[in-house]
Amino acid sequence: MPVVNIDVEKLRRLVGRNLTLEEISDNLAALGMSVEETGDILRVEYNPNRPDFSSVYGVAAALRSYLGIETGLRKRSYPLSGISVYVDKSVEDIRPHIVCAVVRNVELSEAELIEFIAMQEDLHWIIGRNRRKTAIGLHDISAISPPFTYKAVDMDEVRFVPLKDYRAMTPREVLSKSEIGRKHAWLLKDASKAPVIVDSRGQVFSMPPIVNASITELTPGRRDIFIDVTGTDWEKVNQALNILADAFADAGGAVQRVKVVYGRRAFYTPDTKPLEMTLDMELVQRLTGLQLSLREASKLLRRMGMEPRVQGKRLRVLYPRHRADILHPVDLVEDIAIAYGYNNMTPVAPQSNTYGSLRPQTTFYEKVAETMLGLGFTEVHNLMLTNEQTHYQMSGLDEIQHVTLANPATREYTMVRTSLIPSLLTTLANNTDNLYPQKIFELGDIIQLEPAAPEKTVRMKRLAAATAYAEAGYSEAKSVLDEVFKLLQLKPEYIPATMGTFIEGRCAALTIDGSQVGVVGEVSPAVLENFGIEMPVTIFEIEIDKLYKLQQLYRAE
Amino acid sequence: MTEALHWLEKAVLRSLYELGGAASYEELAAKAVSTVPGWGRDGVSMLSSVAKACGWLRDKGYVTVEEERSRKFVTLDAEGEEYVVKGLPERRVVEFLQRRGGEASIDEVKALERADVGLMWARRRGWVEFTKKNDATMVVLKGPVPPSTDVEDFLRELKRDGEVEVPDAGALREVVDELLRRRHVVKLVERPVRKVVLTEKGREAASLLEETVVPEVTRLTPELIRTGRWRELKLSRYDVRAPTPPVFAAKRHPLTELIRMVRQAYVEMGFEEIEGPIVELAFWNFDALFQPQDHPAREMQDTFYLLEPRAGDPPAQHVEAVRRVHENGGDTGSKGWRYKWSLEEARRLLLRTHTTATTIRHLATVKQPPVKVFCVDRIFRNEKVDWKHLAEFHQIEGIVVERDASLRMLMGVLRDFYSRLGLREIRFKPSYFPYTEPSMEVEVRLGGRWLELGGSGIFRPETTYPFGVKHPVLAWGLGLERLAMVIYGLEDIRTFHLNDLGWLRNVSPFQAFRTMRGM
């Protein structure tokens, strides 16, 4: 979850109430945020569907309306700046959208500047998906002269000094030589041209989504700022711009609109015209379970910063443009529920009468586990994730087709197990310091390849048990198996078998009606050595889901 | 009052008292036969028991054990054993000559076993002499040969008694010396002689003892029961407080214990258990749940995609409806995500990241309410593993489909569920998931703090409509391990799959029950 750092004093000032820390914490929780660390600066987690919470300004705005200080849709009408940005056709295939704003006369302390840069980075992540969908540039406007042009240039066509550097570079050099350029180069890896914004003198001041030019670098003080937001998604660039512009306005800046000209079409951004959606009261009542009147629902929506208008039995709800998370009336219902307060609702019980049941397999496996307990085996639980080294090389199993992972974060997990035997050996290896005898079992899943299944695989349940102590031997393991099968009312045959895991001549395959259902044997000392186990070990593994099916079959007969 | 004494100690103490306060082990063993009626059927084991009891008594201060001098004993060696059976070699020579009428050639005699030794000793004893006859050397009997010698008598005695003490001088000493010169006939054993002496404390204790001591046994053997001999014996008292070696009850894994409690709660609440694939299609794991294809949760760093097998077959009958809902909201009244949906992306195989993939599969088959199903099963996230993160863990999943299902009912179901586990304090917080709206985070109070246990909500129409479900669906996916960590007081989440038997053997199966019921 994204995190925003909030200066408590500033929040109190912006909200206009001297809230206690507890009140702040409770109200933020009611809005879906959680305070992770308290102090003068709060560390607050928020949900990614509310990027407007990425600054103290957005959080304060939400609190003001939630607390009833200033409810309804906030009036945001920004005057024109007189500045235009011309969009060249050449960006169409690379990064087609740009929206801009100007902020005049905003006083930024060093701390506030850091705040805005942190906000910018958060928006890059949450809305921009790491700058891919949207990237934001903040510029000191004093160094550049409008109008501006957004265009794509050849990689070696222009030169500028990128931010945090002193050398003039071409876009190609920026991507390969500058620190910031290298970090974000992947964003343009398929592009043959580089998008840039140039001023009326042809001076490059931005190369979105990679880096700004150093000439427009922002420093603390009273400033005039130019904001550019470029991207691949029209709605998202607008969302990011509006959130930023509103935050600057709340920080004391005078936000002005910029004319963005696409050939013969022109827009003025930020576009603050609210969005609207019709909400049926029946849906509100059904989903919340609250018998709310139109008036009550309207009041609640106003506390979420929206403007409802009653239309018969419905509400026409105006909401700010940055609420891109609202796709469907159910999203407005959630806002009503949040305003009502989740913990103010009285829980109710389901009305329908249903009968509970376990899967018959679960009941069967529980009986099997009970049997193993009766035989003195303790249950262990292992992961299905493993690697070829442990699963095959160390345990002596023959490699069979298995699920392999495309992108594991650790080299420890590269595949999904096909047998429980390596799992039990690993468990014994983890326990060489504990008292013997050790008798353990696992009832766990494995995955096998199955080309006929839509998922190309099938999960299977296995039972495996291991015995480790000085006297552990084949005959004891077979006695245990005999007992298990006796209780299952099945008669297996023990067929001599050869497996790398087991000592030659001390390994058997178990079959029922000619079909293999398991293996048993004394683990070979070479394998024990691989796992660092210094006790004789016997292991058996049974395909317990096959036995479940066999039992069903015999019952049917 | 004297402390409790073992019956052997009593027997030794009493015997020693009667022997005047000082005696050797052997004397004590001999005396104990009368002190303890019915004991001492095998002298050897008696001697070692006496020695053992003397050791205990010495440690407790009843006797002192002094080492006096060492005594010498002889026992039969290998050739001695043979001579007892076959006779001395010289006796064999003589008997051979007697059978041959008093004489035989030297070659004939030499054919006998141990003939050289026999001839040497027979001549030395003056039993035979050599003569010449026709150039041949003959062995001839000479003089009277006694039917048995002191040496032969002694060997037989040694065979009978096992060992005989070597006297300092006399005829017997000469016999022993001769046998010691003849190699491998007898062995010399030196043994220290200990003298046991009563202390003051011992004398006082012994005077208070009964004259006879009843023998005690430690183990009640089947043989004692069968023969009835237990009647003659006393079964010794144990130190019932003494530490004993540990044994361990076989038990279920702590995580399983909790899973079983969860299952029971669900069944009590009328939920039916379901199961779904672990290797899942992106279609069911993401697309069916209205997660846009560029959603960060779908990226490689969060989800385990498969290299092999790479892609599967999404259900053809549902693909178009899901595509429409992503692209433009379909017939749900939603705006949709407004992008070009790719079937290829939906075909990708992965390890499911939540059990919600299993519930949406179930919804696609059962459309009419009421539905209440659950599962508790494994899920996977491509995370770096550390003390608070696992790449593979469990989720407690459930859904309710009902005509009047609402957010309040979702709260009711979750509150009921956790209260059945003994967790009565629960609260909810707004949250966000792409497939539910409204969405709630569930928090439960346990051990003095609020635990975030997972997400819940009402499935969005974009999630249910494509599968023909028009009624509200309450859904939740809750963490199992987080709850388990608090219940079992663990700091490291990896404990659950490390299976340290030290922990597994010590953790109580009553723990989950006790913690949650506040017992």
Short mmCIF file of C-alpha atoms in Angstrom, two decimals, chain B residues 317-468:
data_model
loop_
_atom_site.label_atom_id
_atom_site.label_comp_id
_atom_site.label_asym_id
_atom_site.label_seq_id
_atom_site.Cartn_x
_atom_site.Cartn_y
_atom_site.Cartn_z
CA GLN B 317 -18.28 -19.77 -22.90
CA HIS B 318 -17.15 -17.01 -20.52
CA VAL B 319 -14.36 -15.31 -22.48
CA GLU B 320 -16.51 -12.84 -24.44
CA ALA B 321 -18.50 -11.64 -21.44
CA VAL B 322 -15.32 -11.02 -19.48
CA ARG B 323 -13.71 -9.23 -22.41
CA ARG B 324 -16.68 -6.89 -22.76
CA VAL B 325 -16.80 -6.05 -19.08
CA HIS B 326 -13.10 -5.12 -19.12
CA GLU B 327 -13.29 -3.14 -22.33
CA ASN B 328 -16.52 -1.19 -21.82
CA GLY B 329 -18.39 -2.58 -18.84
CA GLY B 330 -20.60 -4.81 -20.97
CA ASP B 331 -24.19 -4.83 -19.75
CA THR B 332 -23.29 -4.04 -16.14
CA GLY B 333 -23.75 -0.30 -16.27
CA SER B 334 -20.02 0.14 -15.66
CA LYS B 335 -17.57 2.21 -17.66
CA GLY B 336 -15.22 -0.76 -17.73
CA TRP B 337 -11.47 -0.26 -17.75
CA ARG B 338 -11.44 0.99 -21.35
CA TYR B 339 -8.49 -0.84 -22.84
CA LYS B 340 -8.00 -3.65 -25.32
CA TRP B 341 -8.39 -6.92 -23.44
CA SER B 342 -6.03 -9.69 -24.50
CA LEU B 343 -7.02 -13.35 -24.47
CA GLU B 344 -3.33 -14.28 -24.58
CA GLU B 345 -2.80 -12.59 -21.23
CA ALA B 346 -5.77 -14.46 -19.77
CA ARG B 347 -4.33 -17.78 -20.98
CA ARG B 348 -1.21 -17.45 -18.87
CA LEU B 349 -0.76 -20.00 -16.12
CA LEU B 350 0.28 -18.98 -12.63
CA LEU B 351 0.25 -20.14 -9.03
CA ARG B 352 -2.98 -18.67 -7.70
CA THR B 353 -2.48 -15.53 -5.65
CA HIS B 354 -5.77 -15.89 -3.78
CA THR B 355 -8.45 -18.49 -3.21
CA THR B 356 -10.96 -16.05 -4.68
CA ALA B 357 -10.03 -17.69 -7.99
CA THR B 358 -11.69 -20.80 -6.60
CA THR B 359 -14.85 -19.03 -5.45
CA ILE B 360 -15.38 -17.25 -8.77
CA ARG B 361 -15.02 -20.63 -10.50
CA HIS B 362 -17.68 -21.97 -8.18
CA LEU B 363 -19.96 -18.99 -8.86
CA ALA B 364 -19.70 -19.68 -12.57
CA THR B 365 -21.33 -23.08 -11.98
CA VAL B 366 -23.91 -22.17 -9.31
CA LYS B 367 -25.98 -19.14 -10.09
CA GLN B 368 -29.02 -19.34 -7.87
CA PRO B 369 -28.99 -18.28 -4.23
CA PRO B 370 -28.61 -19.34 -1.52
CA VAL B 371 -24.94 -20.24 -1.79
CA LYS B 372 -22.56 -20.46 1.15
CA VAL B 373 -19.22 -22.04 0.35
CA PHE B 374 -15.73 -21.87 1.81
CA CYS B 375 -12.19 -23.13 1.45
CA VAL B 376 -8.99 -22.89 3.45
CA ASP B 377 -6.12 -23.49 1.09
CA ARG B 378 -2.70 -22.55 -0.19
CA ILE B 379 -1.93 -19.35 -2.10
CA PHE B 380 1.30 -17.98 -3.55
CA ARG B 381 2.99 -14.59 -3.86
CA ASN B 382 6.33 -13.93 -5.47
CA GLU B 383 7.84 -12.38 -2.36
CA LYS B 384 11.25 -12.39 -0.82
CA VAL B 385 10.90 -14.61 2.21
CA ASP B 386 11.74 -13.22 5.62
CA TRP B 387 10.47 -13.42 9.19
CA LYS B 388 7.17 -11.78 8.29
CA HIS B 389 6.69 -12.75 4.64
CA LEU B 390 6.17 -16.10 2.96
CA ALA B 391 5.89 -16.88 -0.72
CA GLU B 392 3.38 -19.64 0.04
CA PHE B 393 0.72 -19.42 2.71
CA HIS B 394 -2.99 -19.99 3.38
CA GLN B 395 -6.17 -18.07 2.88
CA ILE B 396 -9.52 -18.51 4.58
CA GLU B 397 -12.02 -17.93 1.79
CA GLY B 398 -15.78 -17.72 1.82
CA ILE B 399 -18.76 -16.38 -0.10
CA VAL B 400 -22.45 -15.91 0.57
CA VAL B 401 -24.95 -15.38 -2.23
CA GLU B 402 -28.31 -14.29 -1.00
CA ARG B 403 -31.19 -12.25 -2.29
CA ASP B 404 -30.81 -9.64 0.47
CA ALA B 405 -27.06 -9.87 0.97
CA SER B 406 -25.66 -6.52 2.08
CA LEU B 407 -22.65 -4.91 3.68
CA ARG B 408 -24.35 -5.32 7.06
CA MET B 409 -24.83 -9.02 6.38
CA LEU B 410 -21.16 -9.33 5.41
CA MET B 411 -20.29 -7.82 8.78
CA GLY B 412 -22.71 -10.22 10.46
CA VAL B 413 -21.19 -13.28 8.79
CA LEU B 414 -17.61 -12.25 9.60
CA ARG B 415 -18.49 -11.38 13.18
CA ASP B 416 -20.22 -14.74 13.61
CA PHE B 417 -17.28 -16.56 12.04
CA TYR B 418 -14.64 -15.03 14.30
CA SER B 419 -16.78 -15.29 17.42
CA ARG B 420 -16.96 -19.05 16.78
CA LEU B 421 -13.19 -19.02 17.00
CA GLY B 422 -13.53 -17.14 20.26
CA LEU B 423 -12.60 -13.75 18.78
CA ARG B 424 -15.41 -11.46 19.80
CA GLU B 425 -13.92 -8.04 19.09
CA ILE B 426 -14.00 -7.22 15.40
CA ARG B 427 -13.96 -3.98 13.41
CA PHE B 428 -14.06 -2.97 9.78
CA LYS B 429 -12.29 -0.38 7.70
CA PRO B 430 -12.83 0.80 4.13
CA SER B 431 -10.41 -0.85 1.74
CA TYR B 432 -9.89 -1.35 -1.95
CA PHE B 433 -9.90 -4.42 -4.19
CA PRO B 434 -10.61 -4.29 -7.91
CA TYR B 435 -13.30 -6.97 -7.64
CA THR B 436 -15.33 -5.83 -4.62
CA GLU B 437 -17.28 -2.67 -3.91
CA PRO B 438 -17.87 -1.79 -1.15
CA SER B 439 -14.66 -3.29 0.22
CA MET B 440 -13.72 -3.80 3.83
CA GLU B 441 -10.59 -4.61 5.74
CA VAL B 442 -11.28 -6.96 8.66
CA GLU B 443 -9.52 -6.44 11.98
CA VAL B 444 -9.79 -8.65 15.03
CA ARG B 445 -8.55 -7.93 18.54
CA LEU B 446 -6.30 -10.61 19.96
CA GLY B 447 -3.64 -10.49 22.63
CA GLY B 448 -4.24 -6.80 23.25
CA ARG B 449 -3.82 -5.57 19.70
CA TRP B 450 -5.77 -5.20 16.50
CA LEU B 451 -4.74 -7.63 13.77
CA GLU B 452 -5.42 -6.90 10.11
CA LEU B 453 -6.69 -10.25 8.91
CA GLY B 454 -7.69 -9.64 5.33
CA GLY B 455 -10.06 -8.23 2.81
CA SER B 456 -13.76 -8.61 2.17
CA GLY B 457 -16.51 -6.97 0.22
CA ILE B 458 -19.40 -7.37 -2.15
CA PHE B 459 -18.42 -8.58 -5.60
CA ARG B 460 -18.71 -5.85 -8.21
CA PRO B 461 -21.33 -6.41 -10.93
CA GLU B 462 -18.38 -6.46 -13.36
CA THR B 463 -17.28 -9.63 -11.53
CA THR B 464 -20.57 -11.47 -11.20
CA TYR B 465 -22.67 -10.48 -14.25
CA PRO B 466 -20.41 -12.15 -16.84
CA PHE B 467 -21.13 -15.45 -15.07
CA GLY B 468 -24.85 -14.87 -14.91
#
